[in-house]
Every structure is written in structure tokens, then in C-alpha cells.
CSV table of C-alpha atoms in Angstrom, one decimal:
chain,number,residue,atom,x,y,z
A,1,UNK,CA,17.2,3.0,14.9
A,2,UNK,CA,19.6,1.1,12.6
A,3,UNK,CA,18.3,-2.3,13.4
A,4,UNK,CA,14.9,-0.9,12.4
A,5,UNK,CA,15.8,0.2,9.4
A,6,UNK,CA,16.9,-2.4,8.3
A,7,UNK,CA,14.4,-5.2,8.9
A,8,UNK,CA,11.9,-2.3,7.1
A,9,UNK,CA,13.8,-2.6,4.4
A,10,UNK,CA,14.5,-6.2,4.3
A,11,UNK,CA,10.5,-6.6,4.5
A,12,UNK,CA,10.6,-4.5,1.5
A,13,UNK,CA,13.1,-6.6,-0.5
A,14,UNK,CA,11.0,-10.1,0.4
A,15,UNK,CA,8.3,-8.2,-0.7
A,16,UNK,CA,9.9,-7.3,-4.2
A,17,UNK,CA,11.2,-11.2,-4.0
A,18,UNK,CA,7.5,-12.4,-3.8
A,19,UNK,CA,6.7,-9.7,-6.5
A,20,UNK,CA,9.5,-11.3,-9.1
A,21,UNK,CA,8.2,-15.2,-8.2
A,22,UNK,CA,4.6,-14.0,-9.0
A,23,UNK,CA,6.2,-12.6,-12.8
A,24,UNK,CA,7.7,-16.0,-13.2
A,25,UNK,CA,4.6,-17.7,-12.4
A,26,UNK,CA,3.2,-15.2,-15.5
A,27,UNK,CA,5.5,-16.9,-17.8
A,28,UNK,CA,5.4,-20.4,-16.7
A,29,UNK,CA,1.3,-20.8,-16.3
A,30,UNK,CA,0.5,-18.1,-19.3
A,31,UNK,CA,-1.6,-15.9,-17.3
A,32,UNK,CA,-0.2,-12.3,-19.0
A,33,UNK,CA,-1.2,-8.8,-18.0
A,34,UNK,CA,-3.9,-7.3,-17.3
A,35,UNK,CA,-5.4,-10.5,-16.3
A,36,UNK,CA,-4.5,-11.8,-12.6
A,37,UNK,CA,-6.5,-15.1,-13.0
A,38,UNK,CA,-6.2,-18.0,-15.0
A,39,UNK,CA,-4.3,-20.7,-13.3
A,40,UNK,CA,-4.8,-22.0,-9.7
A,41,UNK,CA,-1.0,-21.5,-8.8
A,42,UNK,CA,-0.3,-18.4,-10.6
A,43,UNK,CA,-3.3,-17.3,-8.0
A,44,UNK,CA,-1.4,-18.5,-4.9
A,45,UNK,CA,1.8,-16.4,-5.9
A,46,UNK,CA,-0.5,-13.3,-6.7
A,47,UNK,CA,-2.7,-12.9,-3.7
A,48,UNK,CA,0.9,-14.0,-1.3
A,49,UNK,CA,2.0,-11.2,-3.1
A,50,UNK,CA,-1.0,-8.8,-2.7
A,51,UNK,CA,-1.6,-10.1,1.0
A,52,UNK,CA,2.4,-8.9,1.8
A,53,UNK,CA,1.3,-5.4,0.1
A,54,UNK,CA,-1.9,-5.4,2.4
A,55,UNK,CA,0.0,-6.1,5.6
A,56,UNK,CA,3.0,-3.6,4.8
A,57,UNK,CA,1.2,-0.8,4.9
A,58,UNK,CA,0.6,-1.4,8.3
A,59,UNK,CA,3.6,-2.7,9.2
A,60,UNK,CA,6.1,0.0,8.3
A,61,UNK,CA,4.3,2.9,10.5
A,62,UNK,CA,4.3,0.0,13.2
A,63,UNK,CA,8.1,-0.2,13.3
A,64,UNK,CA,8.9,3.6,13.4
A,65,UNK,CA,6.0,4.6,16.2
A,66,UNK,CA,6.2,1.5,18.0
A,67,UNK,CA,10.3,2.4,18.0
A,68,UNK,CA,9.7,6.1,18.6
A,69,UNK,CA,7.0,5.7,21.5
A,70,UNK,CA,8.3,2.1,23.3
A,71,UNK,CA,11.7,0.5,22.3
A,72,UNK,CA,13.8,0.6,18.9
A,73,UNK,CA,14.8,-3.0,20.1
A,74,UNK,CA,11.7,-4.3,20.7
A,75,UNK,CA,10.4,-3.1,17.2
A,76,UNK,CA,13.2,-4.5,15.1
A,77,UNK,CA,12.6,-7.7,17.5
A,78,UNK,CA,8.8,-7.8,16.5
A,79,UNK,CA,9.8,-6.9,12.6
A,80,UNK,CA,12.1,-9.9,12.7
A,81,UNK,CA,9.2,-12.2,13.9
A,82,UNK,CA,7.2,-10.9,11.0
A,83,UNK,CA,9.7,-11.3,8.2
A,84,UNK,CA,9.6,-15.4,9.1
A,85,UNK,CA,6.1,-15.4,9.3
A,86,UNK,CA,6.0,-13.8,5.9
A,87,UNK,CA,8.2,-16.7,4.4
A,88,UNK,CA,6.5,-19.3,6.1
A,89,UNK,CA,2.7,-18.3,4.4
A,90,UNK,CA,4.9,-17.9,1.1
A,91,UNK,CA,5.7,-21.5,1.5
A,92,UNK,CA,2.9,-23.0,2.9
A,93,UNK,CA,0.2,-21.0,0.5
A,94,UNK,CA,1.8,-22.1,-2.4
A,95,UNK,CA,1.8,-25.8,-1.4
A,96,UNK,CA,-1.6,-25.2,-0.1
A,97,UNK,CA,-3.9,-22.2,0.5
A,98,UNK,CA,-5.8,-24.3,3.5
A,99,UNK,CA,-2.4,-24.4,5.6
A,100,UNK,CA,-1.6,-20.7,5.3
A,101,UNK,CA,-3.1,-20.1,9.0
A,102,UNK,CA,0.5,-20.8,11.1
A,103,UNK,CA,2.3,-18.3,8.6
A,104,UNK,CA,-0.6,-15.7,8.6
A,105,UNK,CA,-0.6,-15.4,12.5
A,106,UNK,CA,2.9,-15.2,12.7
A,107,UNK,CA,3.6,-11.9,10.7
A,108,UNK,CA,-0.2,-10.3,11.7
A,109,UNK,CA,0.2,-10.8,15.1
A,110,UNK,CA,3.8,-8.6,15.7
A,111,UNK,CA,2.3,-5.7,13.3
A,112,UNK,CA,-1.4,-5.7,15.9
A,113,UNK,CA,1.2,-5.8,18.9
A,114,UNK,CA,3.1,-3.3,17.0
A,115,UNK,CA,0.8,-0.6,15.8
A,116,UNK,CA,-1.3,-1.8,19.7
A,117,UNK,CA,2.0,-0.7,21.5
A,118,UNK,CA,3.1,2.3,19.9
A,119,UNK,CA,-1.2,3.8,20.2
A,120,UNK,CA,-0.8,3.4,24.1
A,121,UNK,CA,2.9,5.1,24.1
A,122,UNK,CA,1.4,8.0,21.7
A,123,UNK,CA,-1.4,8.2,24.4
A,124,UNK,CA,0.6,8.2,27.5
A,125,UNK,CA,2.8,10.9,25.6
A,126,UNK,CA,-0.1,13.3,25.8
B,1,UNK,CA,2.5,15.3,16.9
B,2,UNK,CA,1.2,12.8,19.2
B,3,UNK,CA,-2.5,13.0,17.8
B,4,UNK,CA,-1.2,13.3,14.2
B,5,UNK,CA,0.1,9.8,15.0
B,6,UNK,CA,-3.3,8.5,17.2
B,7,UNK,CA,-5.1,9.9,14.1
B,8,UNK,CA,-2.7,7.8,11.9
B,9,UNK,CA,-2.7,4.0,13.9
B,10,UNK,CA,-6.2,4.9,14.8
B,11,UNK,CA,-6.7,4.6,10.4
B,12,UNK,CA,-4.8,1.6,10.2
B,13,UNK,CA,-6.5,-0.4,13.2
B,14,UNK,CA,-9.7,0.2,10.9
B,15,UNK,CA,-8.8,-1.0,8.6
B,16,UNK,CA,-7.1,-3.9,9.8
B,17,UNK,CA,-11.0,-4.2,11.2
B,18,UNK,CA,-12.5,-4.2,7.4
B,19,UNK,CA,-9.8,-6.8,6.6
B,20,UNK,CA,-11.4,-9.1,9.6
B,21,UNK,CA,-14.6,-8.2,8.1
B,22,UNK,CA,-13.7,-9.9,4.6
B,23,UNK,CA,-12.1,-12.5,6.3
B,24,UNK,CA,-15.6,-13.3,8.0
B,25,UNK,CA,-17.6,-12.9,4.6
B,26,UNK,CA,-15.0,-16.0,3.0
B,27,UNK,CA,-16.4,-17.9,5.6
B,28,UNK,CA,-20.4,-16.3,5.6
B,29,UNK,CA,-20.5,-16.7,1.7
B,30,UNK,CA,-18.1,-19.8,1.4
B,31,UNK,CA,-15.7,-17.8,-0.9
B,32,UNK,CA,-12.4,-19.5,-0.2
B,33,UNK,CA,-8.7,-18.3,-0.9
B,34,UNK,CA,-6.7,-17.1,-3.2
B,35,UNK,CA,-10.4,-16.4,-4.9
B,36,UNK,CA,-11.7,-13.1,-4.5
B,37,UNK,CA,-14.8,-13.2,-6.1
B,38,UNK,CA,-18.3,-15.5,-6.0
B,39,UNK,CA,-20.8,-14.0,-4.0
B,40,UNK,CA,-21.7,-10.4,-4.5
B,41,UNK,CA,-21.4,-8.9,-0.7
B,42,UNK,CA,-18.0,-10.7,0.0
B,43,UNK,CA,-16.9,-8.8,-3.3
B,44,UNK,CA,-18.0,-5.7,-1.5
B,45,UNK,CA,-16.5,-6.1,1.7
B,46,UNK,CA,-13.5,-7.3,-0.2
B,47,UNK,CA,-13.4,-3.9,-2.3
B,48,UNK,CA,-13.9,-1.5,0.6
B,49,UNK,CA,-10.7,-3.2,2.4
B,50,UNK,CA,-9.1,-2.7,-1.1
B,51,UNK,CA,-10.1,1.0,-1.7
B,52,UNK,CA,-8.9,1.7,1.9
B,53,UNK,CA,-5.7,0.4,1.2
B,54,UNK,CA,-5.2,2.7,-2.0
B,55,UNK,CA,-6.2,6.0,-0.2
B,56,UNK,CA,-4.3,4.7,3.0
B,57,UNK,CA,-0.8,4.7,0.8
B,58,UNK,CA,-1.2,8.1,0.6
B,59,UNK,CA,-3.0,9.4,3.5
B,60,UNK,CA,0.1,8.5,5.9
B,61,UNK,CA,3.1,10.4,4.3
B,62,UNK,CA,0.3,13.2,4.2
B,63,UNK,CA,-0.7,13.2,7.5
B,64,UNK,CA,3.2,13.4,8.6
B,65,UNK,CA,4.1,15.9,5.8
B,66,UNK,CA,1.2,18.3,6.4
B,67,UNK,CA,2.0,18.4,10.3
B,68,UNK,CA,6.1,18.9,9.4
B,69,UNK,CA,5.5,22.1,6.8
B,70,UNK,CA,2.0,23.1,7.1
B,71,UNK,CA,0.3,21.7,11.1
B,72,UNK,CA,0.3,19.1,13.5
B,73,UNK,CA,-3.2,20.3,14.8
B,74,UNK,CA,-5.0,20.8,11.0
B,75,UNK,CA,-3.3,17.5,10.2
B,76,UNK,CA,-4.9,15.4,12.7
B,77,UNK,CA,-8.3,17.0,12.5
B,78,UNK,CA,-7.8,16.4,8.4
B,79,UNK,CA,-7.0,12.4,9.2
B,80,UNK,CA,-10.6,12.5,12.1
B,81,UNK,CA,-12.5,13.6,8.9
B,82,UNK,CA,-11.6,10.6,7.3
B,83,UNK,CA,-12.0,8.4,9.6
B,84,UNK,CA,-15.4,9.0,9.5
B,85,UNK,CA,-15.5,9.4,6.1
B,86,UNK,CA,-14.1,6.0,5.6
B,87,UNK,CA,-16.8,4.2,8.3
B,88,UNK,CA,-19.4,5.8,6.5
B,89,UNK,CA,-17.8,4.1,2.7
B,90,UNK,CA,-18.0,0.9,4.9
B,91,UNK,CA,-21.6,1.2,5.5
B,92,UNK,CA,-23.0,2.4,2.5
B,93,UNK,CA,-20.7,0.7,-0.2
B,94,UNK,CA,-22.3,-3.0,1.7
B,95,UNK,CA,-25.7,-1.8,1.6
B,96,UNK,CA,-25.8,-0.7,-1.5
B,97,UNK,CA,-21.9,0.3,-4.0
B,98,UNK,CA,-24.4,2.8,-5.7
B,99,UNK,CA,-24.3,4.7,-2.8
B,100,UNK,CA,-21.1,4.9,-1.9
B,101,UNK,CA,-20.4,8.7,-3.3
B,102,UNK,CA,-20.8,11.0,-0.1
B,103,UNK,CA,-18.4,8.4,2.1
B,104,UNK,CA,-15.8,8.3,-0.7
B,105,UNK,CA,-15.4,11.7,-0.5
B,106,UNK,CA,-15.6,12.7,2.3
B,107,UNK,CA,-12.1,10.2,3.1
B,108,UNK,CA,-10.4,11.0,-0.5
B,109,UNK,CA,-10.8,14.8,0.0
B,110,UNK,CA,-9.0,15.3,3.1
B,111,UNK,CA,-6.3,13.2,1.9
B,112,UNK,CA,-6.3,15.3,-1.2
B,113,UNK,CA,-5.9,18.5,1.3
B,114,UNK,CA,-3.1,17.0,3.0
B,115,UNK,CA,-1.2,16.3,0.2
B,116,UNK,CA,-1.7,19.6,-1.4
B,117,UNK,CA,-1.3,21.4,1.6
B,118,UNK,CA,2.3,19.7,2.3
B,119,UNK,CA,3.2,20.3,-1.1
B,120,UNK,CA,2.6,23.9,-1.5
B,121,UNK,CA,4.5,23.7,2.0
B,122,UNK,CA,7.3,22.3,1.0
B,123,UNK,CA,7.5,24.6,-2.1
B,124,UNK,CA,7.8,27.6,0.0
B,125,UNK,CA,9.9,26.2,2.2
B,126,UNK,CA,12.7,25.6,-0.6
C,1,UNK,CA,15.2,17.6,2.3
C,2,UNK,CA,12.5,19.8,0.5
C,3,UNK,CA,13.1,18.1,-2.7
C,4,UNK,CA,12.5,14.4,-1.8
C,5,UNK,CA,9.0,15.2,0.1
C,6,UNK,CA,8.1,17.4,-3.3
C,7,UNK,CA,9.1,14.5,-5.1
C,8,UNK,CA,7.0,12.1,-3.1
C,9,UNK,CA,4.3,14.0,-3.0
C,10,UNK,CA,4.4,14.4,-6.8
C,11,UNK,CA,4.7,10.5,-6.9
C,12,UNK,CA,1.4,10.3,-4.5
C,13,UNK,CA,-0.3,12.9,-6.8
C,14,UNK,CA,0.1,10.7,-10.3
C,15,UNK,CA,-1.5,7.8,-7.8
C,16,UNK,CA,-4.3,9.7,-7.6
C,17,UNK,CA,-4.6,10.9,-11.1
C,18,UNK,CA,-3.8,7.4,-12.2
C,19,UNK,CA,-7.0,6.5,-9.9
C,20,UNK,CA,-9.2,9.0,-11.3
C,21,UNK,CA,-8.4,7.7,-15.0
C,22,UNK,CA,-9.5,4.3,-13.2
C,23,UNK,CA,-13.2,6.1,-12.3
C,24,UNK,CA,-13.5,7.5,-15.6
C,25,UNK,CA,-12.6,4.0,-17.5
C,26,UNK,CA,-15.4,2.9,-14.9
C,27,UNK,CA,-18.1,5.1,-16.5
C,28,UNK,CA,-16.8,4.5,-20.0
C,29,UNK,CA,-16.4,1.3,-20.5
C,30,UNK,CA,-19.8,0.5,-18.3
C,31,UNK,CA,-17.7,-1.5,-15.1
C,32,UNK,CA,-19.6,-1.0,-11.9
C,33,UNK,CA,-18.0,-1.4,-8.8
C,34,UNK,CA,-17.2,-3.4,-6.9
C,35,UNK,CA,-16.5,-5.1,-10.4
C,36,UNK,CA,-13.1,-4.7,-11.4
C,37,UNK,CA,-13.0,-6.4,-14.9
C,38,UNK,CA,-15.3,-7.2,-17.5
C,39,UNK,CA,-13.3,-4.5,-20.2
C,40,UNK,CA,-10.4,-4.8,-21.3
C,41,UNK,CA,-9.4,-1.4,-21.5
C,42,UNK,CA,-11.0,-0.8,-18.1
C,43,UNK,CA,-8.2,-3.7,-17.0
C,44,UNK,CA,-5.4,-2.0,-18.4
C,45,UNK,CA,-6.1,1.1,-16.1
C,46,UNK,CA,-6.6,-0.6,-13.3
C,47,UNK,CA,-3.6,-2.7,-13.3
C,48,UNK,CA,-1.7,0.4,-13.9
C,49,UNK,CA,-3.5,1.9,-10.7
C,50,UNK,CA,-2.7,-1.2,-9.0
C,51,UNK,CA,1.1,-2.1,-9.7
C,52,UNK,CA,1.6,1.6,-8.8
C,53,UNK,CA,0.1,1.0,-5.8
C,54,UNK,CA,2.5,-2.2,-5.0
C,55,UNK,CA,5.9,0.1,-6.0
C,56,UNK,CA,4.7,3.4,-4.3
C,57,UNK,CA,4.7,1.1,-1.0
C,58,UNK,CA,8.4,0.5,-1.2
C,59,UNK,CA,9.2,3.7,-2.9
C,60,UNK,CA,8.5,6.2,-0.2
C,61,UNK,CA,10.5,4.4,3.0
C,62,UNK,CA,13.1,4.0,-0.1
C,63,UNK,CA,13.2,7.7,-0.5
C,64,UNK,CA,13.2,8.5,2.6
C,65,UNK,CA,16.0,6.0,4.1
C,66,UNK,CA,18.1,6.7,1.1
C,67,UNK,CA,18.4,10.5,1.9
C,68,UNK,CA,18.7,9.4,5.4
C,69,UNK,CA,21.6,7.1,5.1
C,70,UNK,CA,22.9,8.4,1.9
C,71,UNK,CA,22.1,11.7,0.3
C,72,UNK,CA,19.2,13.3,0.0
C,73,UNK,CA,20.0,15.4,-3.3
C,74,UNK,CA,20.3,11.5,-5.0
C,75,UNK,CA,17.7,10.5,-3.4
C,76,UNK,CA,15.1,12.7,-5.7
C,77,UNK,CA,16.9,12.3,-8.5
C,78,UNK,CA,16.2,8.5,-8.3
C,79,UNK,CA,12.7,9.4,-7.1
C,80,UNK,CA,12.8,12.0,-10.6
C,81,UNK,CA,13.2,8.9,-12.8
C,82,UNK,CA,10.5,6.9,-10.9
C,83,UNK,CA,7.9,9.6,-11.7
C,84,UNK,CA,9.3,9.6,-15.6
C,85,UNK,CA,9.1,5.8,-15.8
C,86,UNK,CA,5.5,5.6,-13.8
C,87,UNK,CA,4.3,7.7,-17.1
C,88,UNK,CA,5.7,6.0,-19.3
C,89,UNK,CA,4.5,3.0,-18.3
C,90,UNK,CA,0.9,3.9,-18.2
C,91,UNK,CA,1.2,5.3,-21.8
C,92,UNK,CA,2.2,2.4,-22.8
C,93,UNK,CA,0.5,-0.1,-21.2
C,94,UNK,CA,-3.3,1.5,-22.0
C,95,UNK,CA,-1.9,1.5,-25.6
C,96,UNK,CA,-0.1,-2.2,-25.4
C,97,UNK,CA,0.1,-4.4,-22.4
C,98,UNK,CA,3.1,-6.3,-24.4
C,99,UNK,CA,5.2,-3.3,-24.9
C,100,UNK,CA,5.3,-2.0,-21.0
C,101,UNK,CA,8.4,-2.9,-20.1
C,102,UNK,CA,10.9,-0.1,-20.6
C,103,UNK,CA,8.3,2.2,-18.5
C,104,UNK,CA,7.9,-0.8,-16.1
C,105,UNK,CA,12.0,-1.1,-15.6
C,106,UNK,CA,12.5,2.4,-15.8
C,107,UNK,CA,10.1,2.6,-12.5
C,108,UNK,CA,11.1,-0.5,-10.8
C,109,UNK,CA,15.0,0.1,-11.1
C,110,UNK,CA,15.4,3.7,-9.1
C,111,UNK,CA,13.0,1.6,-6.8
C,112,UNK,CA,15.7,-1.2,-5.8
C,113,UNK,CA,18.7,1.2,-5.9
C,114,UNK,CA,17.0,3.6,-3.3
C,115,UNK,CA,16.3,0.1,-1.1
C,116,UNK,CA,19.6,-1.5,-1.6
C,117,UNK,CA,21.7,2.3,-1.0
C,118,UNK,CA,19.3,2.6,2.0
C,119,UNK,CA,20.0,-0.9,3.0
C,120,UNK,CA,24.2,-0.3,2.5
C,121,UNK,CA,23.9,2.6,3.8
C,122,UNK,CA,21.8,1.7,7.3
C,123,UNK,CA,24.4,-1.5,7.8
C,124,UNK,CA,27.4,1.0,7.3
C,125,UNK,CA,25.9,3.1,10.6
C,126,UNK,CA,25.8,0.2,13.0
């Protein structure tokens, strides 16, 4: 379970990593608190941000059933996937919201294979 | 525990089904990213996917805790209740946010059950 | 092991608190959902509702890794100074948006030493 651990948690430090670029891009496009529009860039960073937070809540219950019910491997395997497709919409949202498709696909479709494989192993388990 | 966690991936594979639902309303109301506002029933769509996230941070470590000191059975009957409470927020928050009252609670107050019920668990179990 | 699910489940109770002084701005300060701004006061509430909302996702695997991996009495102390630092913060921000960043640090920082401990602590194990 280790190896499962640890990608959660590395998902949860790229996570704080996209949460420090989004306070930078506060200071260097003036868009300060509470507000969360204001500049077309700061925007990018925010919602990358706020997209991450949406997909982690489904992620992290996806690594420890999926491990629990099918494979400890096969989750941190799937988590790993995830964690580059995270940092490829990062990348590719910034430079242009249009593109953010590949990266998108790439860390929704391990969490849906996740939290899809761990639901059949909890209902075999019955 | 097995339906404790059905109960709990059955919740997030809804609402990873309201997040497809405000990914089709972008493209039905021509709302494109990172804006999340410009047409009145994407905003909607967009706010039942957010609300679900907020009660879904703490309706997971409830579901688990409640099971662990309280139990598994009154947990997973706790997490049905809001799944339906949660479809019904879906439907009437769209048609009309005005109504969206009985839905609401009936998903925020079994999470609030869960939560107490763990914690005066826990307490006791000191 | 007691005291870190009390502690989360105190952490998950402020949340919801936090949430409820979001509703009541709502009535207050005359913002209908699914608006979420159009006062500024109304903003300041829910961005403190929100940015809890993006910690408390990383705090509770945090807390629960770190006492796995590390200790479990440290653990809730960390998690102590989280729930000190969450109040703090929305004192201070309601009053001042400029002036939240002691409460803001004093939140974020137990945050990052539960995830890097847990993160030491889970590489240690292989």
C-alpha cells in the first residue's frame, strides 16, 4: 500500500503546487481576494486549480478501494497515469484553454477506471 | 462494509455524472472555459456540481467514520438517503434554484447525522 | 486514533458552520443562488467557505497518513493548529481580506507538514 500512498500524496502536493502558481498569478495580474476574475490568465490558473480540487475528491477514494478491492499495484499504476495527465492540462490550459482536451482525458480516465473497478470488486465481495 | 463503500463510489459516479451534465451545458449555452458564468441554466448546472462537491468532502470520511464507531449498516442506509436527496437537488435546483429547499436537505442532513453520529462515537470510545 | 477522527470531524464541522454563515450572508446581503457574488461581504464568506473547502481536501488523507506512517498523537496536534488557524482566518478575512494571512499560514502550514511527514514517512516503509 506504500506505493499508493504515496502517489495520493504526491497528487496532493501538485495540487498545493497549482494552488501557489494560482497566488502568484494574484500578484502578477492584480486580481486580489475575494475576487477570482479579472484577468484572462489569472482565470486559467484558477479554474486548473479548482478543476484538480474537483477531480481529487474522486480520486483519492479511487486509489484506496480500487487497492483494497482489485490490486495495490494497479492503483498506484492508474494514480501515476493521472498525476501526468494532471501536469499536461496545467500546461496546455494555460497556453490555451481550447487544447486542454489530451490532459483532461488523461487524468479523468484512470480515476472512472479507478472508482469503475473498485464498485465491481466491492460487488463481487458481497 | 462493502455497501458502505457501493453507497460511497455509487455518490461519486453521480456526481462525476452532474460534472458531464455541465460540461454539456458549455456546449448547449456556448459558455466556454475557464468562464463559469453567461447563461443562467449552465450557471445552474454548474452550481449543483459545485454544491455536490462541498457536501461530498464531508460525506465520505462520514460515511467510513460512522460505519468504524457507530454502523456499517445505518451508515450505508444514511449515504442511500442522499443519494436521492442529491438527484432530487439536481432536478429542482435546474427547474427552478427557488426550489431547491426539500433536495438540499434531505442530502446535507444525513451527512450532518454521520458526522455527529461518528463524533459522539468516537468520544465514547476514548 | 480517537483523537485524529475527533479532530477531523471537528475540522468537517467548522466546514459546515462556515457554509451556514455562507446561507445566511445569502439572505442578508440579498445574493440568490446560483449567484455567488454581487456583495462584497457576501464574497468574503464565500471565499472563506471555498479555500476551506480546497485545504480540507488535502487535510484529511494528511491526517490520516501522518498517524499512519508517523504518529498519531502528532498527527492531531497539527490537525489542533489547523482548526485554530481555519478561525482565525475567517475572522479576519470577513473583517479585512488584506490582513488574512497569519490565519491563512497558520492553516496552510500544519497542512504541508502532515503531507510531507506522511510523504517521509510512507518512503521510509518501502
Amino acid at each position: 500500500m506504500e506505493f499508493v500512498a504515496i502517489v495520493a500524496l504526491l497528487a496532493l502536493l501538485q495540487y498545493i503546487w497549482f494552488a501557489v502558481l494560482v497566488g502568484q498569478a494574484r500578484g502578477k495580474y492584480g486580481v486580489n481576494g475575494p475576487a477570482v476574475t479579472g484577468h484572462p490568465v489569472f482565470e486559467r490558473y484558477f479554474r486548473v486549480q479548482m478543476n484538480t480540487l474537483e477531480l481529487l475528491i474522486a480520486l483519492l477514494p479511487g486509489l484506496w478501494l480500487f487497492a483494497h478491492y482489485v490490486s495495490p499495484t494497479w492503483s498506484a499504476v492508474l494514480g501515476a497515469v493521472y498525476l501526468v495527465g494532471r501536469f499536461l492540462y496545467l500546461r496546455s490550459y494555460v497556453s490555451d484553454p481550447a487544447r486542454r482536451g489530451a490532459g483532461f482525458g488523461l487524468s479523468m480516465l484512470p480515476i472512472l477506471a479507478l472508482l469503475l473497478g473498485a464498485l465491481a470488486g466491492a460487488v463481487r465481495n458481497l
